[in-house]
Coordinates of C-alpha atoms in Angstrom, one line a residue:
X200 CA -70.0 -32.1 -115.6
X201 CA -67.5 -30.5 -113.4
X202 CA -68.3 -27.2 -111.8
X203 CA -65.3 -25.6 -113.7
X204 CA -67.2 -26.9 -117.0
X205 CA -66.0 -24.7 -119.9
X206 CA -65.8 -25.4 -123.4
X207 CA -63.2 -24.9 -125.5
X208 CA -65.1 -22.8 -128.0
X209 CA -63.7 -19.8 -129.0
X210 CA -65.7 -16.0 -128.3
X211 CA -65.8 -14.4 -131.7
X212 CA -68.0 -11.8 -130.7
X213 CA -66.2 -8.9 -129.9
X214 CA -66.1 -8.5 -126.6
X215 CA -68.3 -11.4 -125.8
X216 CA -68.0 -14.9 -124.6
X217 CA -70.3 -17.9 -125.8
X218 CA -71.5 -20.7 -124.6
X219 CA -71.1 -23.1 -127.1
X220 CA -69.3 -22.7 -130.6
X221 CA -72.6 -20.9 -132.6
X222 CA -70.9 -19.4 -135.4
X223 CA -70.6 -15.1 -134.9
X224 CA -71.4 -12.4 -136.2
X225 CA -68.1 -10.6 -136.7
X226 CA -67.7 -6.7 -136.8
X227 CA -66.7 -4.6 -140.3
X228 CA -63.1 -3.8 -138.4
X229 CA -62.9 -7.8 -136.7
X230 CA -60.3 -8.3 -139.5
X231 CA -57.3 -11.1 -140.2
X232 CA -53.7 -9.3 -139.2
X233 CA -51.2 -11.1 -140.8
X234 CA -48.5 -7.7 -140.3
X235 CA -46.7 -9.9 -137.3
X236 CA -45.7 -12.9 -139.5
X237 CA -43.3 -10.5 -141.0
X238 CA -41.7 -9.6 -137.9
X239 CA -38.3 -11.3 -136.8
X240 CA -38.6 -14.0 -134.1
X241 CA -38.9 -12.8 -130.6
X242 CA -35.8 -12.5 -128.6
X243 CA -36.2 -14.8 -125.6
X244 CA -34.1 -14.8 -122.7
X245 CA -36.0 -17.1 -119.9
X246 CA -34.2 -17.8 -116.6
X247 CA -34.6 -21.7 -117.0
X248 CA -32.7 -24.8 -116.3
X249 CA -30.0 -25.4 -119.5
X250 CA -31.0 -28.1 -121.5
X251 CA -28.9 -31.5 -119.9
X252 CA -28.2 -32.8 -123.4
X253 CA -31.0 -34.5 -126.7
X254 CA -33.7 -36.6 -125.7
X255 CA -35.6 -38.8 -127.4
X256 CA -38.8 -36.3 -127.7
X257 CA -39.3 -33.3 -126.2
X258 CA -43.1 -31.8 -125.9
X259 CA -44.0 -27.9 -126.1
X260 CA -47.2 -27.0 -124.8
X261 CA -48.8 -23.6 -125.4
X262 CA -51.4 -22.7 -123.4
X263 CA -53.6 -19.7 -124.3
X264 CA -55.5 -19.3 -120.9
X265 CA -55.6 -15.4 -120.5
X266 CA -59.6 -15.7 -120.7
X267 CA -62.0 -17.9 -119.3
X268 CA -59.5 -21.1 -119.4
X269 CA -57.0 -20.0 -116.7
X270 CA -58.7 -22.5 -114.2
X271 CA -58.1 -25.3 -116.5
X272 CA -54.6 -24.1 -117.9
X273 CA -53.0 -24.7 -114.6
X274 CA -54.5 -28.2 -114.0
X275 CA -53.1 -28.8 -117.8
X276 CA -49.5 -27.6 -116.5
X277 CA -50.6 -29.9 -113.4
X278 CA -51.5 -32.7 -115.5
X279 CA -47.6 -32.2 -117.4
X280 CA -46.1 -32.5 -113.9
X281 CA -47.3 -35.9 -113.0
X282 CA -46.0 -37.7 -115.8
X283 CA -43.1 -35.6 -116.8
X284 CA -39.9 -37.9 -116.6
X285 CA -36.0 -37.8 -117.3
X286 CA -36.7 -39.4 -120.8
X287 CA -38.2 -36.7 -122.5
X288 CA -38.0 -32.6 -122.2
X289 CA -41.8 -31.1 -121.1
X290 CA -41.8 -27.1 -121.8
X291 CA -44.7 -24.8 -122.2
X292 CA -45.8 -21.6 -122.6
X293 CA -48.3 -20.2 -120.8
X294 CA -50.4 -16.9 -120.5
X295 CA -52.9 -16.3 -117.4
X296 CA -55.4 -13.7 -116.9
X297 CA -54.3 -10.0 -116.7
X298 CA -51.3 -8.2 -117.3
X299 CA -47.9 -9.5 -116.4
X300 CA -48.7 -13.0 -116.8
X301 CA -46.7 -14.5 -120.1
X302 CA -44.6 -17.5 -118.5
X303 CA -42.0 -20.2 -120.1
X304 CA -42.1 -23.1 -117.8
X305 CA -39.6 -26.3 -117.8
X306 CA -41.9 -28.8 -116.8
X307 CA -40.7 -31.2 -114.0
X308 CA -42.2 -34.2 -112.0
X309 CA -44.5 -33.5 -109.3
X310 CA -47.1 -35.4 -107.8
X311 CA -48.9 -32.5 -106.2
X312 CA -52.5 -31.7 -108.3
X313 CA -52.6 -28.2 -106.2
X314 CA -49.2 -26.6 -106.8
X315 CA -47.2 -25.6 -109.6
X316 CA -43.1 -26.4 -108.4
X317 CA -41.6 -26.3 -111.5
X318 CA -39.5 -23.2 -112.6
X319 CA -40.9 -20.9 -114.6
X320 CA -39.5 -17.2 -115.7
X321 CA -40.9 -14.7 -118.0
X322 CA -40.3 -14.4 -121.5
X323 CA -37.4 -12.2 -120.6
X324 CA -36.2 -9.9 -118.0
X325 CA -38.8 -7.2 -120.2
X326 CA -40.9 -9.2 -121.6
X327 CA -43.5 -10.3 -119.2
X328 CA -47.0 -10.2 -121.4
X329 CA -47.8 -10.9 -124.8
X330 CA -50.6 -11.7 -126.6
X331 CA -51.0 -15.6 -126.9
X332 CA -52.6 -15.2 -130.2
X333 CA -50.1 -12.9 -131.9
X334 CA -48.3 -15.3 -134.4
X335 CA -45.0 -13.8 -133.1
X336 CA -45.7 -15.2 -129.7
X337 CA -46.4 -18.6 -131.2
X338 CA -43.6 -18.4 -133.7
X339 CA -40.6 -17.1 -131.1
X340 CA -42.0 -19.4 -128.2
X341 CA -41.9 -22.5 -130.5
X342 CA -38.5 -21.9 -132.0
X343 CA -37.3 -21.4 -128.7
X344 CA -38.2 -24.5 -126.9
X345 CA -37.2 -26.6 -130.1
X346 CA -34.0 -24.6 -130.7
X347 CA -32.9 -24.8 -126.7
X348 CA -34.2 -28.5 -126.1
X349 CA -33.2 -31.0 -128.8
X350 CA -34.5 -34.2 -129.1
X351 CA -35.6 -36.7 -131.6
X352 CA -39.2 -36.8 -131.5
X353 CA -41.0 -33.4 -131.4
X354 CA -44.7 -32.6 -130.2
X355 CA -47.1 -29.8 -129.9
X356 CA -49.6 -29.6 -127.4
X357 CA -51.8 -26.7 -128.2
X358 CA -54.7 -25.5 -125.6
X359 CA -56.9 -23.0 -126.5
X360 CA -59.9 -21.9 -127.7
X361 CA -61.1 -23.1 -131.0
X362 CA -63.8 -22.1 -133.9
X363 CA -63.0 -24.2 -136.6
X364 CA -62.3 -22.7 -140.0
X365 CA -62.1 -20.0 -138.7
X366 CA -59.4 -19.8 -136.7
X367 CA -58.1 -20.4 -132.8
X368 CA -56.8 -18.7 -129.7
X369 CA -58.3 -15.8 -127.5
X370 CA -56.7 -13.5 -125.4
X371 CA -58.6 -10.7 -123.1
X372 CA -54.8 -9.1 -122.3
X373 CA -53.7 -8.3 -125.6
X374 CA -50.9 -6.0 -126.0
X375 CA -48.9 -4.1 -128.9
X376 CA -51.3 -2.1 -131.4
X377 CA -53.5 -5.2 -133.3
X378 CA -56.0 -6.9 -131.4
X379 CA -57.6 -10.2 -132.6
X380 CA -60.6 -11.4 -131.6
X381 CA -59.0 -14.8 -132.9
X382 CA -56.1 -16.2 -134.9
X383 CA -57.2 -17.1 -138.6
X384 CA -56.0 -20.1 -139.2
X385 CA -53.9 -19.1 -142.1
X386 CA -51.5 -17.1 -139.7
X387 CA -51.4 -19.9 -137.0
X388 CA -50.1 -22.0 -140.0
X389 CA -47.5 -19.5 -140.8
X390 CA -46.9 -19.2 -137.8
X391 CA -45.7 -22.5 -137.1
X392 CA -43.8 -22.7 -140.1
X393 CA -41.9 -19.5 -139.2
X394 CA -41.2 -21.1 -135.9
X395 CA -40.0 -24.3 -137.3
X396 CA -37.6 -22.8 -139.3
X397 CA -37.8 -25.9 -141.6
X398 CA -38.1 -28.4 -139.3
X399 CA -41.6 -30.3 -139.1
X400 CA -43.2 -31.5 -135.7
X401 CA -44.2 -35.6 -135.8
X402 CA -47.5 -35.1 -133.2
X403 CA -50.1 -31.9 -132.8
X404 CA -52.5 -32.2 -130.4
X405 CA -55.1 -29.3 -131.1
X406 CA -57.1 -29.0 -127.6
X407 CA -59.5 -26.7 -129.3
X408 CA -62.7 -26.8 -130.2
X409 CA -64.0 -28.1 -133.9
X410 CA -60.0 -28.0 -135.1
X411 CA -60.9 -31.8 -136.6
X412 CA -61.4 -29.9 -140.1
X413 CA -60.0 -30.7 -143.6
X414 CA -58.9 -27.1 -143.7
X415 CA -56.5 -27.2 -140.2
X416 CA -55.4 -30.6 -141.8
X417 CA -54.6 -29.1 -144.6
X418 CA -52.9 -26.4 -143.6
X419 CA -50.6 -28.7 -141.1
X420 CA -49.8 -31.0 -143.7
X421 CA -46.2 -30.3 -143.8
X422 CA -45.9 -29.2 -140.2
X423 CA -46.8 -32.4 -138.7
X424 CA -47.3 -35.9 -139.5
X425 CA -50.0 -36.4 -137.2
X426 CA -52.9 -34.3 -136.3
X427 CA -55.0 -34.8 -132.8
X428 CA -58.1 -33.2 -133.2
X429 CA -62.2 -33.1 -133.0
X430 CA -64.7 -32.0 -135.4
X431 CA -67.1 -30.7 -132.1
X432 CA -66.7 -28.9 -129.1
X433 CA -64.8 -30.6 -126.5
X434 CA -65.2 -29.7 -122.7
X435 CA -63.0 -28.5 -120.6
X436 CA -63.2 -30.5 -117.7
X437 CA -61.0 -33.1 -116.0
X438 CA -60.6 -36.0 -118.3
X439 CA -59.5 -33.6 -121.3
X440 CA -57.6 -31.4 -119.1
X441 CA -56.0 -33.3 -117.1
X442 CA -56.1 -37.3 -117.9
X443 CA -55.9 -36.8 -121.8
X444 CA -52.7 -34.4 -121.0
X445 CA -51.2 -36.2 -118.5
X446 CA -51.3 -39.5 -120.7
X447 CA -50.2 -37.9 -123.8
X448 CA -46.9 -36.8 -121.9
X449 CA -46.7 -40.3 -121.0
X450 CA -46.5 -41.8 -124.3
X451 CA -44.0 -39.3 -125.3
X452 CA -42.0 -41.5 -122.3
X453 CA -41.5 -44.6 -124.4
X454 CA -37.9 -45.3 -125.7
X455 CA -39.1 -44.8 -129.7
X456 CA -42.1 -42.7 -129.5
X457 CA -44.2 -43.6 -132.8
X458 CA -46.6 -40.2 -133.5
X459 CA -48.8 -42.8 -135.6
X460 CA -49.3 -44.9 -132.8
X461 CA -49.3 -42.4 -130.1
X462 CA -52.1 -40.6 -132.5
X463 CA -54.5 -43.9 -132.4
X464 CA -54.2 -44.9 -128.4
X465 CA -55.1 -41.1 -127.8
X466 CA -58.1 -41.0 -129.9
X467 CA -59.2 -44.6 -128.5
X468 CA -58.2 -43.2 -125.0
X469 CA -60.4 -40.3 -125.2
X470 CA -63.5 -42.4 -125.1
X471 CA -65.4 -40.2 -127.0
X472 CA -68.1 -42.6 -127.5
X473 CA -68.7 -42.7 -123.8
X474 CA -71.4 -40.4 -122.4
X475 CA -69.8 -38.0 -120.3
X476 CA -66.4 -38.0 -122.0
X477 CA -65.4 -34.5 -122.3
X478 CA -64.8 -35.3 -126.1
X479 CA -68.5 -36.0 -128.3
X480 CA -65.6 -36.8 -131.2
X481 CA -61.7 -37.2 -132.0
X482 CA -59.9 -38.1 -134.8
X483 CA -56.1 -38.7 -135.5
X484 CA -55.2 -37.8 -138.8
X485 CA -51.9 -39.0 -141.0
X486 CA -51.3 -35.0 -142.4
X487 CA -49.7 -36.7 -145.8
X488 CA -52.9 -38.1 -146.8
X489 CA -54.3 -34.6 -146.9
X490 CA -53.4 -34.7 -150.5
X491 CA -55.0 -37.2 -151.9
X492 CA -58.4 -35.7 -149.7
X493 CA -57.3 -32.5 -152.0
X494 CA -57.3 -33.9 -155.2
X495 CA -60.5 -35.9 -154.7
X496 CA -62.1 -32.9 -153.3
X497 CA -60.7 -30.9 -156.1
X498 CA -62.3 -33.8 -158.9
X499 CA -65.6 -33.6 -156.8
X500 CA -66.2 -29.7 -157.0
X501 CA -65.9 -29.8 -160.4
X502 CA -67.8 -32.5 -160.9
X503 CA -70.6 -31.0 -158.7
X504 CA -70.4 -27.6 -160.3
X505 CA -70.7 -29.3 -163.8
X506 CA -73.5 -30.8 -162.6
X507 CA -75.5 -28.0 -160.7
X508 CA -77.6 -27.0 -164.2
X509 CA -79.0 -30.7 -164.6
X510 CA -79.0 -31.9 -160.6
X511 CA -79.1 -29.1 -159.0
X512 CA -81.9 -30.1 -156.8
X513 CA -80.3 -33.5 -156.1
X514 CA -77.0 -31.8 -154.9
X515 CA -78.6 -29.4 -152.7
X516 CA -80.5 -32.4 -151.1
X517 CA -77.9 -33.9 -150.3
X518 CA -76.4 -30.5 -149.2
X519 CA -79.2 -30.2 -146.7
X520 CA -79.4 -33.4 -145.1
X521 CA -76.1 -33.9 -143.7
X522 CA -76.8 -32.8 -139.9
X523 CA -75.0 -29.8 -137.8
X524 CA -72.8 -31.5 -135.2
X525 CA -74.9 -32.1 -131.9
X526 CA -73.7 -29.2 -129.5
X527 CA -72.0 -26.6 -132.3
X528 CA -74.1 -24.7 -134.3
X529 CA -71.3 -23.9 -136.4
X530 CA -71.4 -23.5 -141.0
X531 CA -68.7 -26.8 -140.7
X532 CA -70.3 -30.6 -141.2
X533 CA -68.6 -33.7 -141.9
X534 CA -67.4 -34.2 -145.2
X535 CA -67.8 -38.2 -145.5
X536 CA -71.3 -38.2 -144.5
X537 CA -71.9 -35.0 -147.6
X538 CA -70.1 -37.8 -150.0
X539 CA -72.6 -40.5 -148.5
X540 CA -75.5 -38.4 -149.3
X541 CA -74.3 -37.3 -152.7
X542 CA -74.0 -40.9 -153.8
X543 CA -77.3 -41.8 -152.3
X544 CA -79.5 -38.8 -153.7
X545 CA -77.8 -37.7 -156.8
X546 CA -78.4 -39.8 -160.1
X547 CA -75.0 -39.5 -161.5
X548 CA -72.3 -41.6 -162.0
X549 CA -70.0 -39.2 -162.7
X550 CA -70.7 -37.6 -159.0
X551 CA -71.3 -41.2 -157.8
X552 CA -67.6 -42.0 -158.2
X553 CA -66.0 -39.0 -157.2
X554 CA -67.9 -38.6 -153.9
X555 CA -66.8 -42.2 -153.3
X556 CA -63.2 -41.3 -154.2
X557 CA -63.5 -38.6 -151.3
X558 CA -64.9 -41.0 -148.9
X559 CA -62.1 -43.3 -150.0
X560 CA -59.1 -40.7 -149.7
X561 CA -60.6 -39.8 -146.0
X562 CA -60.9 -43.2 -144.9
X563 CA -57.1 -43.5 -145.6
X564 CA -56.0 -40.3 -144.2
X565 CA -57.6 -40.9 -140.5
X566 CA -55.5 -43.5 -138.2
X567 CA -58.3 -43.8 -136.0
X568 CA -61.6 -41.9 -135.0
X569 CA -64.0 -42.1 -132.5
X570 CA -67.4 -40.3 -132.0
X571 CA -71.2 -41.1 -129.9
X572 CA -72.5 -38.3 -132.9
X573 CA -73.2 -41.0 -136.1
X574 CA -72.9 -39.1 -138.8
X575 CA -72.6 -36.3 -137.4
X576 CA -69.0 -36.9 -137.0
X577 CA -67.0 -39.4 -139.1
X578 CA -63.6 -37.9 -138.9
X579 CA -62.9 -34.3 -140.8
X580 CA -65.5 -31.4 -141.3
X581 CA -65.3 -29.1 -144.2
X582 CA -66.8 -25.5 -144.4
X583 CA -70.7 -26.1 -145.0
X584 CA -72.5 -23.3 -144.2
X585 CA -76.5 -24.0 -143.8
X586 CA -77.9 -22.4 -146.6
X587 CA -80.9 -20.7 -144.6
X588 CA -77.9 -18.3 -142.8
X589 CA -75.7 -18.7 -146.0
X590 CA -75.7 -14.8 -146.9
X591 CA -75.3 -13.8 -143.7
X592 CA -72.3 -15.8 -142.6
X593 CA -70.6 -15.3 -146.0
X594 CA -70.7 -11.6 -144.8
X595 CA -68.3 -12.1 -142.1
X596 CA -64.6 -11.0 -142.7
X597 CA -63.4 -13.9 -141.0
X598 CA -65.6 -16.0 -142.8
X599 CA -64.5 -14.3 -146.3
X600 CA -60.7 -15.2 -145.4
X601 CA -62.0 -18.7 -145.1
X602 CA -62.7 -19.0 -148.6
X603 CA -59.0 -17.7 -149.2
X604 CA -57.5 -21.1 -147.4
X605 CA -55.2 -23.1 -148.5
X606 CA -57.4 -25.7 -149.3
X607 CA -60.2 -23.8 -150.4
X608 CA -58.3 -22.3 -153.3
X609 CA -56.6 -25.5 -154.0
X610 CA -60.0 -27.6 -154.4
X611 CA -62.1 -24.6 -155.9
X612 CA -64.6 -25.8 -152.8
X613 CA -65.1 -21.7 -152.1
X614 CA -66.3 -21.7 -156.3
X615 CA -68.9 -24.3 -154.6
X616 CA -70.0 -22.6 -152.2
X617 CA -70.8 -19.3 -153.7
X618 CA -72.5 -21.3 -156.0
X619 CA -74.3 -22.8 -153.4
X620 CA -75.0 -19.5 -152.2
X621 CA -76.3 -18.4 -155.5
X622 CA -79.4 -20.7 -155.1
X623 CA -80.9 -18.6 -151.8
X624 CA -82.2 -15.4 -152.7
X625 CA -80.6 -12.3 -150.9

């Protein structure tokens, strides 16, 4: 590894950093704010180059480096410079470390790996820090670059810490009066969708940590078309920071940018079955299939939670042997290697041929995905807390608005796992 080896996991402890992506135990007042996604967008006023004109894609990159990741958010901006080109717009926003440090940037070609040249301003003559995960700054900084560079094709390139389910985004310079120890990942949808102002995005790239989730997907579904993502950690270091950026700019380059095709070279590009790849998994994921993974998700719960009285032990057998992903000790393990168990260990055939209908609906959904972890990793994670810590990370707030997502209500998958829960005494 690199000596400015980070990973991309997100600190949940308050006022902590970790390692590695170990789930957290969260304080009584570490609570979702959602009071921001109210708020009207924020009023931008950059001193930037004018926009010459549309393009045929344009590329926003947000990069939430006021913590541990400001080394590695300005190689990413780096990386953006040595492929930028006259055939697409590159913008980004960017926060460093400490106060006073909230930049737009127009992204422009430069070969130099050591030195930032291209223009950059503050969010305004006033505005000159916010916190990167406020949903207003995502919100306002998205609208703007879309609004002020048109173009055809439309991408987000999202860097930041990650923590699954959970949420994304840290910030040790927050400002205004609600701090977050991270951004549930309810808001960062609304967020988006307040930014978009009804228009949807054909690529996201999520640079995070453990974002390769059915819940993410879910709540991206119509945001996006495409969803870059990995159920582990992925490291910081030069081939994710700066060759995985760099040539995801370049795609963009091509005359008639395709975000399905884009989506597979990427994941085959990250070589995540190579040892020393910064990525251990990666999936791309076609966000209108997230349906269908609904609906078969949806059948399946009930199926299982019909079935708990008479297979009860079967179920949690096959709850128990699907493995925690090699480096995160995280409650999120991979949902088509659950289904493979449930069809192998419970003697059903009415949970036989929904848990193949899963597996079915997930194949579909992912373009392409690549892993070194077996079944560790097959494509998308879903919440699965271990039962042995069950009770006590169902006591997490953050964890409790987890079981409010999108796609945990719509599946009744949160009635599962309390039900799950119910089978480990307090």
């Amino acid at each position: 590894m690199k000596p400015s080896f980070q990973l991309l996991a997100t600190s949940l402890f308050v006022g902590m950093w970790l390692s590695a992506c170990a789930a957290p135990e969260l304080g009584p007042t570490v609570m979702p704010a959602i009071g921001a996604l109210s708020q009207p967008l924020l009023r931008l006023a950059p001193d930037l180059p004018k926009a010459t004109g549309p393009k045929s894609a344009v590329l926003f990159a947000f990069v939430a480096m006021d913590d541990k990741l400001t080394l590695q958010g300005d190689k990413f901006l780096n990386a953006l410079e040595s492929t930028a080109g006259p055939e697409l717009y590159t913008i980004a926003f960017a926060d460093a470390l400490g106060p006073d440090n909230s930049h737009l940037y127009a992204i422009e070609p430069d070969a130099d790996a050591k030195t930032l040249a291209s223009p950059r301003s503050f969010l305004s003559p006033t505005l000159k820090e916010v916190s990167s995960n406020d949903p207003a700054t995502i919100s306002g900084t998205l609208n703007w670059a879309l609004t002020t560079y048109p173009a055809k094709f439309t991408a987000l390139d999202f860097f930041a810490h990650g923590g699954g389910y959970l949420g994304l985004g840290t910030d040790a310079t927050q400002v205004g009066p609600t701090k977050r120890s991270v951004l549930p990942l309810g808001d960062f949808g609304t967020a988006l969708r307040q930014g978009l102002k009804g228009r949807k995005l054909d690529l996201i790239n999520l640079l995070s940590c453990q974002m390769g989730n059915v819940e993410t997907a879910y709540e991206l579904r119509d945001l996006a078309d495409v969803l870059i993502a990995s159920e582990d950690n992925i490291s910081a270091g030069d081939a994710s920071t700066i060759a995985f950026t760099a040539e995801l700019n370049r795609q963009l380059r091509t005359p008639q940018p395709d975000a399905r095709v884009i989506g597979r070279q990427m994941a085959i590009f990250a070589e995540a079955t190579q040892m020393g790849s910064d990525y251990r998994a990666i999936s791309a994921v076609e966000l209108a299939r997230m349906d269908e993974i609904k609906r078969t998700v949806n059948v399946l719960t009930n199926d299982l939670l019909a079935a708990m009285p008479t297979h009860g032990e079967a179920i949690l057998k096959a709850y128990d042997a699907v493995p925690n992903i090699v480096i995160s000790n995280s409650s999120q393990r991979d949902l088509w290697t659950f289904c493979k168990h449930l069809n192998q260990d419970v003697n059903d055939p009415v949970i036989r041929k929904s848990s193949l209908a899963v597996k079915a609906a997930v194949k579909k959904a992912l373009l392409h995905t690549r892993d070194r972890e077996n079944e560790r990793c097959q494509g998308l994670s879903i919440c699965m807390p271990p039962r042995k810590d069950i009770h006590k990370i169902m006591a997490w707030p953050l964890f409790q608005a987890s079981l409010n997502s999108q796609f945990a209500k719509a599946t009744g998958w949160n009635r599962f796992i309390e039900a799950v829960k119910a089978t480990v005494p307090a």
